[in-house]
C-alpha atoms as a PDB file:
ATOM      1  CA  UNK A   1       0.000   0.000   0.000  1.00  0.00           C
ATOM      2  CA  UNK A   2       1.519   3.294  -1.154  1.00  0.00           C
ATOM      3  CA  UNK A   3       1.747   6.234   1.119  1.00  0.00           C
ATOM      4  CA  UNK A   4       0.896   9.794   0.029  1.00  0.00           C
ATOM      5  CA  UNK A   5       3.840  12.172   0.272  1.00  0.00           C
ATOM      6  CA  UNK A   6       3.349  15.300   2.309  1.00  0.00           C
ATOM      7  CA  UNK A   7       4.637  18.560   0.831  1.00  0.00           C
ATOM      8  CA  UNK A   8       6.837  20.490   3.165  1.00  0.00           C
ATOM      9  CA  UNK A   9       5.173  23.677   4.525  1.00  0.00           C
ATOM     10  CA  UNK A  10       8.431  25.516   3.831  1.00  0.00           C
ATOM     11  CA  UNK A  11       8.307  24.474   0.168  1.00  0.00           C
ATOM     12  CA  UNK A  12       4.651  25.507  -0.129  1.00  0.00           C
ATOM     13  CA  UNK A  13       5.413  28.955   1.278  1.00  0.00           C
ATOM     14  CA  UNK A  14       8.359  29.366  -1.065  1.00  0.00           C
ATOM     15  CA  UNK A  15       6.215  28.543  -4.099  1.00  0.00           C
ATOM     16  CA  UNK A  16       3.506  30.963  -2.959  1.00  0.00           C
ATOM     17  CA  UNK A  17       6.024  33.777  -2.461  1.00  0.00           C
ATOM     18  CA  UNK A  18       7.521  33.177  -5.905  1.00  0.00           C
ATOM     19  CA  UNK A  19       4.056  33.165  -7.492  1.00  0.00           C
ATOM     20  CA  UNK A  20       3.056  36.442  -5.845  1.00  0.00           C
ATOM     21  CA  UNK A  21       6.315  38.042  -6.934  1.00  0.00           C
ATOM     22  CA  UNK A  22       5.378  37.243 -10.516  1.00  0.00           C
ATOM     23  CA  UNK A  23       1.745  38.327 -10.496  1.00  0.00           C
ATOM     24  CA  UNK A  24       1.705  41.176  -7.978  1.00  0.00           C
ATOM     25  CA  UNK A  25       3.125  43.886 -10.329  1.00  0.00           C
ATOM     26  CA  UNK A  26       0.419  43.099 -12.888  1.00  0.00           C
ATOM     27  CA  UNK A  27      -2.286  43.208 -10.236  1.00  0.00           C
ATOM     28  CA  UNK A  28      -0.991  46.530  -8.942  1.00  0.00           C
ATOM     29  CA  UNK A  29      -0.952  48.050 -12.421  1.00  0.00           C
ATOM     30  CA  UNK A  30      -4.522  46.896 -12.988  1.00  0.00           C
ATOM     31  CA  UNK A  31      -5.569  48.854  -9.897  1.00  0.00           C
ATOM     32  CA  UNK A  32      -3.692  52.011 -10.920  1.00  0.00           C
ATOM     33  CA  UNK A  33      -3.916  52.238 -14.683  1.00  0.00           C
ATOM     34  CA  UNK A  34      -7.309  53.324 -16.115  1.00  0.00           C
ATOM     35  CA  UNK A  35      -9.017  50.954 -18.478  1.00  0.00           C
ATOM     36  CA  UNK A  36      -8.734  51.754 -22.155  1.00  0.00           C
ATOM     37  CA  UNK A  37     -11.954  53.299 -23.498  1.00  0.00           C
ATOM     38  CA  UNK A  38     -14.153  50.993 -25.510  1.00  0.00           C
ATOM     39  CA  UNK A  39     -14.917  52.080 -29.073  1.00  0.00           C
ATOM     40  CA  UNK A  40     -13.529  54.917 -31.190  1.00  0.00           C
ATOM     41  CA  UNK A  41     -12.460  58.252 -29.771  1.00  0.00           C
ATOM     42  CA  UNK A  42     -14.718  61.224 -30.540  1.00  0.00           C
ATOM     43  CA  UNK A  43     -13.795  62.978 -33.780  1.00  0.00           C
ATOM     44  CA  UNK A  44     -13.701  66.787 -33.922  1.00  0.00           C
ATOM     45  CA  UNK A  45     -13.903  68.868 -37.082  1.00  0.00           C
ATOM     46  CA  UNK A  46     -12.159  72.235 -36.633  1.00  0.00           C
ATOM     47  CA  UNK A  47     -12.718  75.331 -38.791  1.00  0.00           C
ATOM     48  CA  UNK A  48     -10.483  78.394 -38.596  1.00  0.00           C
ATOM     49  CA  UNK A  49     -11.649  81.988 -38.832  1.00  0.00           C
ATOM     50  CA  UNK A  50     -10.643  84.660 -41.323  1.00  0.00           C
ATOM     51  CA  UNK A  51     -13.811  86.316 -42.648  1.00  0.00           C
ATOM     52  CA  UNK A  52     -14.151  83.539 -45.279  1.00  0.00           C
ATOM     53  CA  UNK A  53     -11.194  85.201 -47.039  1.00  0.00           C
ATOM     54  CA  UNK A  54      -8.056  84.269 -45.119  1.00  0.00           C
ATOM     55  CA  UNK A  55      -6.366  81.420 -43.310  1.00  0.00           C
ATOM     56  CA  UNK A  56      -5.496  81.669 -39.611  1.00  0.00           C
ATOM     57  CA  UNK A  57      -2.081  80.081 -38.953  1.00  0.00           C
ATOM     58  CA  UNK A  58      -2.500  80.509 -35.189  1.00  0.00           C
ATOM     59  CA  UNK A  59      -5.707  78.503 -34.959  1.00  0.00           C
ATOM     60  CA  UNK A  60      -4.267  74.989 -34.898  1.00  0.00           C
ATOM     61  CA  UNK A  61      -1.391  75.686 -32.462  1.00  0.00           C
ATOM     62  CA  UNK A  62      -3.833  77.335 -30.052  1.00  0.00           C
ATOM     63  CA  UNK A  63      -6.508  74.640 -30.181  1.00  0.00           C
ATOM     64  CA  UNK A  64      -4.740  71.317 -30.778  1.00  0.00           C
ATOM     65  CA  UNK A  65      -3.361  70.851 -27.221  1.00  0.00           C
ATOM     66  CA  UNK A  66      -6.781  71.601 -25.702  1.00  0.00           C
ATOM     67  CA  UNK A  67      -8.616  69.338 -28.138  1.00  0.00           C
ATOM     68  CA  UNK A  68      -6.305  66.380 -27.662  1.00  0.00           C
ATOM     69  CA  UNK A  69      -6.254  66.799 -23.884  1.00  0.00           C
ATOM     70  CA  UNK A  70     -10.055  66.521 -23.935  1.00  0.00           C
ATOM     71  CA  UNK A  71      -9.817  63.175 -25.754  1.00  0.00           C
ATOM     72  CA  UNK A  72     -10.828  64.253 -29.270  1.00  0.00           C
ATOM     73  CA  UNK A  73      -9.151  63.266 -32.523  1.00  0.00           C
ATOM     74  CA  UNK A  74      -8.776  66.603 -34.380  1.00  0.00           C
ATOM     75  CA  UNK A  75      -9.508  67.080 -38.078  1.00  0.00           C
ATOM     76  CA  UNK A  76      -8.516  70.556 -39.298  1.00  0.00           C
ATOM     77  CA  UNK A  77     -10.490  71.441 -42.402  1.00  0.00           C
ATOM     78  CA  UNK A  78      -8.896  73.546 -45.146  1.00  0.00           C
ATOM     79  CA  UNK A  79     -12.087  74.871 -46.672  1.00  0.00           C
ATOM     80  CA  UNK A  80     -12.171  77.045 -49.837  1.00  0.00           C
ATOM     81  CA  UNK A  81     -11.583  80.764 -49.280  1.00  0.00           C
ATOM     82  CA  UNK A  82     -13.372  83.502 -51.154  1.00  0.00           C
ATOM     83  CA  UNK A  83     -16.291  81.165 -51.827  1.00  0.00           C
ATOM     84  CA  UNK A  84     -18.648  80.738 -48.882  1.00  0.00           C
ATOM     85  CA  UNK A  85     -21.067  78.302 -50.586  1.00  0.00           C
ATOM     86  CA  UNK A  86     -18.117  76.076 -51.520  1.00  0.00           C
ATOM     87  CA  UNK A  87     -16.821  76.282 -47.934  1.00  0.00           C
ATOM     88  CA  UNK A  88     -20.182  75.051 -46.672  1.00  0.00           C
ATOM     89  CA  UNK A  89     -20.096  72.132 -49.112  1.00  0.00           C
ATOM     90  CA  UNK A  90     -16.556  71.239 -47.987  1.00  0.00           C
ATOM     91  CA  UNK A  91     -17.639  71.265 -44.340  1.00  0.00           C
ATOM     92  CA  UNK A  92     -20.592  69.018 -45.091  1.00  0.00           C
ATOM     93  CA  UNK A  93     -18.403  66.627 -47.078  1.00  0.00           C
ATOM     94  CA  UNK A  94     -15.905  66.273 -44.221  1.00  0.00           C
ATOM     95  CA  UNK A  95     -18.717  65.678 -41.750  1.00  0.00           C
ATOM     96  CA  UNK A  96     -20.210  63.030 -44.048  1.00  0.00           C
ATOM     97  CA  UNK A  97     -16.842  61.298 -44.401  1.00  0.00           C
ATOM     98  CA  UNK A  98     -16.396  61.010 -40.633  1.00  0.00           C
ATOM     99  CA  UNK A  99     -20.024  59.998 -40.027  1.00  0.00           C
ATOM    100  CA  UNK A 100     -19.668  57.159 -42.523  1.00  0.00           C
ATOM    101  CA  UNK A 101     -16.666  55.829 -40.635  1.00  0.00           C
ATOM    102  CA  UNK A 102     -17.515  56.532 -36.986  1.00  0.00           C
ATOM    103  CA  UNK A 103     -21.257  57.288 -36.810  1.00  0.00           C
ATOM    104  CA  UNK A 104     -22.848  60.630 -36.023  1.00  0.00           C
ATOM    105  CA  UNK A 105     -22.616  60.165 -32.252  1.00  0.00           C
ATOM    106  CA  UNK A 106     -18.802  60.333 -32.488  1.00  0.00           C
ATOM    107  CA  UNK A 107     -18.532  63.393 -34.777  1.00  0.00           C
ATOM    108  CA  UNK A 108     -18.415  66.960 -33.414  1.00  0.00           C
ATOM    109  CA  UNK A 109     -17.462  70.405 -34.694  1.00  0.00           C
ATOM    110  CA  UNK A 110     -15.671  73.485 -33.382  1.00  0.00           C
ATOM    111  CA  UNK A 111     -15.137  76.706 -35.285  1.00  0.00           C
ATOM    112  CA  UNK A 112     -13.967  80.243 -34.691  1.00  0.00           C
ATOM    113  CA  UNK A 113     -15.629  83.310 -36.231  1.00  0.00           C
ATOM    114  CA  UNK A 114     -16.201  82.446 -39.924  1.00  0.00           C
ATOM    115  CA  UNK A 115     -15.327  78.865 -39.046  1.00  0.00           C
ATOM    116  CA  UNK A 116     -17.882  79.075 -36.263  1.00  0.00           C
ATOM    117  CA  UNK A 117     -20.516  79.747 -38.890  1.00  0.00           C
ATOM    118  CA  UNK A 118     -19.583  76.477 -40.610  1.00  0.00           C
ATOM    119  CA  UNK A 119     -19.714  74.571 -37.310  1.00  0.00           C
ATOM    120  CA  UNK A 120     -23.095  76.128 -36.514  1.00  0.00           C
ATOM    121  CA  UNK A 121     -24.478  75.107 -39.910  1.00  0.00           C
ATOM    122  CA  UNK A 122     -23.390  71.497 -39.358  1.00  0.00           C
ATOM    123  CA  UNK A 123     -25.167  71.335 -36.017  1.00  0.00           C
ATOM    124  CA  UNK A 124     -28.206  73.093 -37.418  1.00  0.00           C
ATOM    125  CA  UNK A 125     -28.491  70.539 -40.216  1.00  0.00           C
ATOM    126  CA  UNK A 126     -28.032  67.644 -37.791  1.00  0.00           C
ATOM    127  CA  UNK A 127     -24.764  66.561 -39.429  1.00  0.00           C
ATOM    128  CA  UNK A 128     -22.750  66.370 -36.178  1.00  0.00           C
ATOM    129  CA  UNK A 129     -23.642  65.274 -32.667  1.00  0.00           C
ATOM    130  CA  UNK A 130     -23.016  68.775 -31.266  1.00  0.00           C
ATOM    131  CA  UNK A 131     -20.915  71.851 -32.007  1.00  0.00           C
ATOM    132  CA  UNK A 132     -19.192  74.818 -30.423  1.00  0.00           C
ATOM    133  CA  UNK A 133     -18.931  78.096 -32.322  1.00  0.00           C
ATOM    134  CA  UNK A 134     -16.832  80.998 -31.121  1.00  0.00           C
ATOM    135  CA  UNK A 135     -18.381  84.307 -32.256  1.00  0.00           C
ATOM    136  CA  UNK A 136     -19.992  82.835 -35.384  1.00  0.00           C
ATOM    137  CA  UNK A 137     -21.619  85.003 -38.016  1.00  0.00           C
ATOM    138  CA  UNK A 138     -25.101  83.631 -37.476  1.00  0.00           C
ATOM    139  CA  UNK A 139     -26.827  86.264 -39.632  1.00  0.00           C
ATOM    140  CA  UNK A 140     -24.961  86.930 -42.878  1.00  0.00           C
ATOM    141  CA  UNK A 141     -27.692  89.275 -44.066  1.00  0.00           C
ATOM    142  CA  UNK A 142     -27.288  91.833 -41.278  1.00  0.00           C
ATOM    143  CA  UNK A 143     -23.517  91.483 -40.701  1.00  0.00           C
ATOM    144  CA  UNK A 144     -22.182  94.956 -41.470  1.00  0.00           C
ATOM    145  CA  UNK A 145     -18.614  94.838 -40.075  1.00  0.00           C
ATOM    146  CA  UNK A 146     -16.917  93.468 -43.230  1.00  0.00           C
ATOM    147  CA  UNK A 147     -18.435  96.169 -45.432  1.00  0.00           C
ATOM    148  CA  UNK A 148     -16.375  98.815 -43.648  1.00  0.00           C
ATOM    149  CA  UNK A 149     -13.310  96.582 -43.435  1.00  0.00           C
ATOM    150  CA  UNK A 150     -13.134  94.894 -46.842  1.00  0.00           C
ATOM    151  CA  UNK A 151     -15.380  97.144 -48.915  1.00  0.00           C
ATOM    152  CA  UNK A 152     -18.972  97.358 -50.059  1.00  0.00           C
ATOM    153  CA  UNK A 153     -18.409  94.451 -52.435  1.00  0.00           C
ATOM    154  CA  UNK A 154     -17.587  92.046 -49.611  1.00  0.00           C
ATOM    155  CA  UNK A 155     -20.453  89.705 -50.497  1.00  0.00           C
ATOM    156  CA  UNK A 156     -19.070  89.386 -54.020  1.00  0.00           C
ATOM    157  CA  UNK A 157     -15.602  88.694 -52.590  1.00  0.00           C
ATOM    158  CA  UNK A 158     -16.926  85.618 -50.777  1.00  0.00           C
ATOM    159  CA  UNK A 159     -19.310  84.506 -53.536  1.00  0.00           C
ATOM    160  CA  UNK A 160     -22.425  85.308 -51.542  1.00  0.00           C
ATOM    161  CA  UNK A 161     -25.645  86.232 -53.298  1.00  0.00           C
ATOM    162  CA  UNK A 162     -28.579  87.759 -51.446  1.00  0.00           C
ATOM    163  CA  UNK A 163     -30.430  84.454 -51.676  1.00  0.00           C
ATOM    164  CA  UNK A 164     -27.434  82.535 -50.312  1.00  0.00           C
ATOM    165  CA  UNK A 165     -27.086  85.041 -47.491  1.00  0.00           C
ATOM    166  CA  UNK A 166     -30.535  84.123 -46.232  1.00  0.00           C
ATOM    167  CA  UNK A 167     -30.147  80.420 -46.988  1.00  0.00           C
ATOM    168  CA  UNK A 168     -26.774  80.031 -45.250  1.00  0.00           C
ATOM    169  CA  UNK A 169     -27.414  82.139 -42.144  1.00  0.00           C
ATOM    170  CA  UNK A 170     -27.646  79.749 -39.158  1.00  0.00           C
ATOM    171  CA  UNK A 171     -30.060  82.140 -37.438  1.00  0.00           C
ATOM    172  CA  UNK A 172     -32.493  81.778 -40.343  1.00  0.00           C
ATOM    173  CA  UNK A 173     -32.383  77.960 -40.533  1.00  0.00           C
ATOM    174  CA  UNK A 174     -33.604  75.096 -38.317  1.00  0.00           C
ATOM    175  CA  UNK A 175     -31.378  74.005 -35.433  1.00  0.00           C
ATOM    176  CA  UNK A 176     -31.404  70.235 -34.963  1.00  0.00           C
ATOM    177  CA  UNK A 177     -28.429  69.541 -32.687  1.00  0.00           C
ATOM    178  CA  UNK A 178     -26.945  71.225 -29.605  1.00  0.00           C
ATOM    179  CA  UNK A 179     -24.779  74.265 -30.243  1.00  0.00           C
ATOM    180  CA  UNK A 180     -22.730  76.288 -27.753  1.00  0.00           C
ATOM    181  CA  UNK A 181     -21.818  79.880 -28.597  1.00  0.00           C
ATOM    182  CA  UNK A 182     -18.721  81.493 -27.061  1.00  0.00           C
ATOM    183  CA  UNK A 183     -18.911  85.261 -27.299  1.00  0.00           C
ATOM    184  CA  UNK A 184     -16.828  88.210 -26.160  1.00  0.00           C
ATOM    185  CA  UNK A 185     -18.854  90.865 -24.404  1.00  0.00           C
ATOM    186  CA  UNK A 186     -17.338  93.759 -26.416  1.00  0.00           C
ATOM    187  CA  UNK A 187     -16.773  91.971 -29.734  1.00  0.00           C
ATOM    188  CA  UNK A 188     -16.611  94.593 -32.484  1.00  0.00           C
ATOM    189  CA  UNK A 189     -16.472  92.072 -35.361  1.00  0.00           C
ATOM    190  CA  UNK A 190     -19.478  89.906 -34.508  1.00  0.00           C
ATOM    191  CA  UNK A 191     -21.711  91.799 -32.080  1.00  0.00           C
ATOM    192  CA  UNK A 192     -22.957  90.169 -28.911  1.00  0.00           C
ATOM    193  CA  UNK A 193     -26.521  91.051 -29.921  1.00  0.00           C
ATOM    194  CA  UNK A 194     -26.272  88.682 -32.893  1.00  0.00           C
ATOM    195  CA  UNK A 195     -25.376  85.717 -30.681  1.00  0.00           C
ATOM    196  CA  UNK A 196     -28.000  86.718 -28.142  1.00  0.00           C
ATOM    197  CA  UNK A 197     -30.676  86.676 -30.846  1.00  0.00           C
ATOM    198  CA  UNK A 198     -29.469  83.259 -32.045  1.00  0.00           C
ATOM    199  CA  UNK A 199     -29.589  81.763 -28.552  1.00  0.00           C
ATOM    200  CA  UNK A 200     -32.964  83.326 -27.821  1.00  0.00           C
ATOM    201  CA  UNK A 201     -34.507  81.793 -30.933  1.00  0.00           C
ATOM    202  CA  UNK A 202     -33.522  78.157 -30.379  1.00  0.00           C
ATOM    203  CA  UNK A 203     -33.657  75.995 -27.284  1.00  0.00           C
ATOM    204  CA  UNK A 204     -30.797  73.941 -28.744  1.00  0.00           C
ATOM    205  CA  UNK A 205     -28.446  76.948 -28.672  1.00  0.00           C
ATOM    206  CA  UNK A 206     -26.616  77.917 -25.473  1.00  0.00           C
ATOM    207  CA  UNK A 207     -24.606  81.130 -25.030  1.00  0.00           C
ATOM    208  CA  UNK A 208     -21.547  81.698 -22.839  1.00  0.00           C
ATOM    209  CA  UNK A 209     -20.459  85.327 -22.644  1.00  0.00           C
ATOM    210  CA  UNK A 210     -16.940  86.232 -21.524  1.00  0.00           C
ATOM    211  CA  UNK A 211     -15.115  89.494 -20.996  1.00  0.00           C
ATOM    212  CA  UNK A 212     -13.159  90.739 -23.980  1.00  0.00           C
ATOM    213  CA  UNK A 213     -13.545  91.137 -27.713  1.00  0.00           C
ATOM    214  CA  UNK A 214     -13.448  88.968 -30.811  1.00  0.00           C
ATOM    215  CA  UNK A 215     -10.414  86.972 -29.647  1.00  0.00           C
ATOM    216  CA  UNK A 216     -11.306  86.779 -25.990  1.00  0.00           C
ATOM    217  CA  UNK A 217     -10.884  82.988 -25.854  1.00  0.00           C
ATOM    218  CA  UNK A 218      -7.165  83.284 -26.672  1.00  0.00           C
ATOM    219  CA  UNK A 219      -6.417  84.723 -23.258  1.00  0.00           C
ATOM    220  CA  UNK A 220      -8.908  82.351 -21.602  1.00  0.00           C
ATOM    221  CA  UNK A 221      -8.044  78.818 -22.729  1.00  0.00           C
ATOM    222  CA  UNK A 222      -9.988  77.464 -19.766  1.00  0.00           C
ATOM    223  CA  UNK A 223     -13.176  78.544 -21.562  1.00  0.00           C
ATOM    224  CA  UNK A 224     -12.304  76.361 -24.547  1.00  0.00           C
ATOM    225  CA  UNK A 225     -11.419  73.497 -22.181  1.00  0.00           C
ATOM    226  CA  UNK A 226     -14.856  73.765 -20.586  1.00  0.00           C
ATOM    227  CA  UNK A 227     -16.432  73.928 -24.039  1.00  0.00           C
ATOM    228  CA  UNK A 228     -14.784  70.614 -24.989  1.00  0.00           C
ATOM    229  CA  UNK A 229     -16.381  69.019 -21.934  1.00  0.00           C
ATOM    230  CA  UNK A 230     -19.717  70.557 -22.877  1.00  0.00           C
ATOM    231  CA  UNK A 231     -19.421  68.993 -26.349  1.00  0.00           C
ATOM    232  CA  UNK A 232     -19.005  65.504 -24.961  1.00  0.00           C
ATOM    233  CA  UNK A 233     -21.887  65.879 -22.528  1.00  0.00           C
ATOM    234  CA  UNK A 234     -24.212  67.425 -25.100  1.00  0.00           C
ATOM    235  CA  UNK A 235     -23.455  64.764 -27.690  1.00  0.00           C
ATOM    236  CA  UNK A 236     -24.043  61.936 -25.218  1.00  0.00           C
ATOM    237  CA  UNK A 237     -27.372  63.356 -24.054  1.00  0.00           C
ATOM    238  CA  UNK A 238     -28.799  64.396 -27.402  1.00  0.00           C
ATOM    239  CA  UNK A 239     -31.287  62.535 -29.551  1.00  0.00           C
ATOM    240  CA  UNK A 240     -32.213  63.729 -33.054  1.00  0.00           C
ATOM    241  CA  UNK A 241     -35.132  66.116 -32.953  1.00  0.00           C
ATOM    242  CA  UNK A 242     -36.977  68.819 -34.879  1.00  0.00           C
ATOM    243  CA  UNK A 243     -35.490  72.218 -35.510  1.00  0.00           C
ATOM    244  CA  UNK A 244     -37.266  74.704 -33.336  1.00  0.00           C
END
C-alpha cells in the first residue's frame, strides 16, 4: 500500500512567495492604470476663422493641445476661401466622411468666427452630434462689419448672393443639434446682440459670454477646455429632434 507524500510547509510557502512576486506587479498596475476606453475616440472637425477670405495660422497651435487633452481626434479642415457656398459644401463633405466611418454620435465640430458659422451650420443641419462656435456670423444678411473693413463688395468677394445670405445664415435655418456659442462681451467684429438673438430663438443653442472682444478665448483657454467638456456631454445626451 503506497503512502501519500506530504509537501513540506516551507516548500509551499516558497512557491507561494515566488508566485506572488510574478503576479503582484500586474495586479498593482490593474488597480492604478485606467481601463482603455471601448470604441472609437470622438472625432472633432475644426474650422479656422478669417472672414471667409483668409487662413489663420495661429488657430491649430492654439486649439490642438486643448482638443487632444479633452480626448478628441482633431480634423482641421482647409475649406475654400473667397467662396462661402463652396466652404459650406466642404464642411458638409468632411462631416459626411467622418459619419460614414464613426457614426454621427462620435462626430463633433468646433469653429472660430467664420469657421464658427460652418460649425453652426453642421449642427443646425443635424450633421454632427453637437458643435461649439466661437463668435460665429449667425446672420450673414445683417452682418455689417466686413463692409467697412473689406469694402462694399464684400459679399461678391466671398461669392455670396442675397439668396445665399438668407439660406446660409444659421439664425435663419432650423437648429437640430446642440450648439454652444462662445462670445466676447465687447466683440466689435461679430456683435454680442447677434449671438444673443441666435440663442434666444432656439432651445438647442446655449450662449456663454466672456469678458473681452473677438479673440477673448485666446487669453482664456480654460473657456475652450470647458467647451470641450460641454461637447461631450451634449453629444451623449442628445437625440435627433426637430429644428425649433
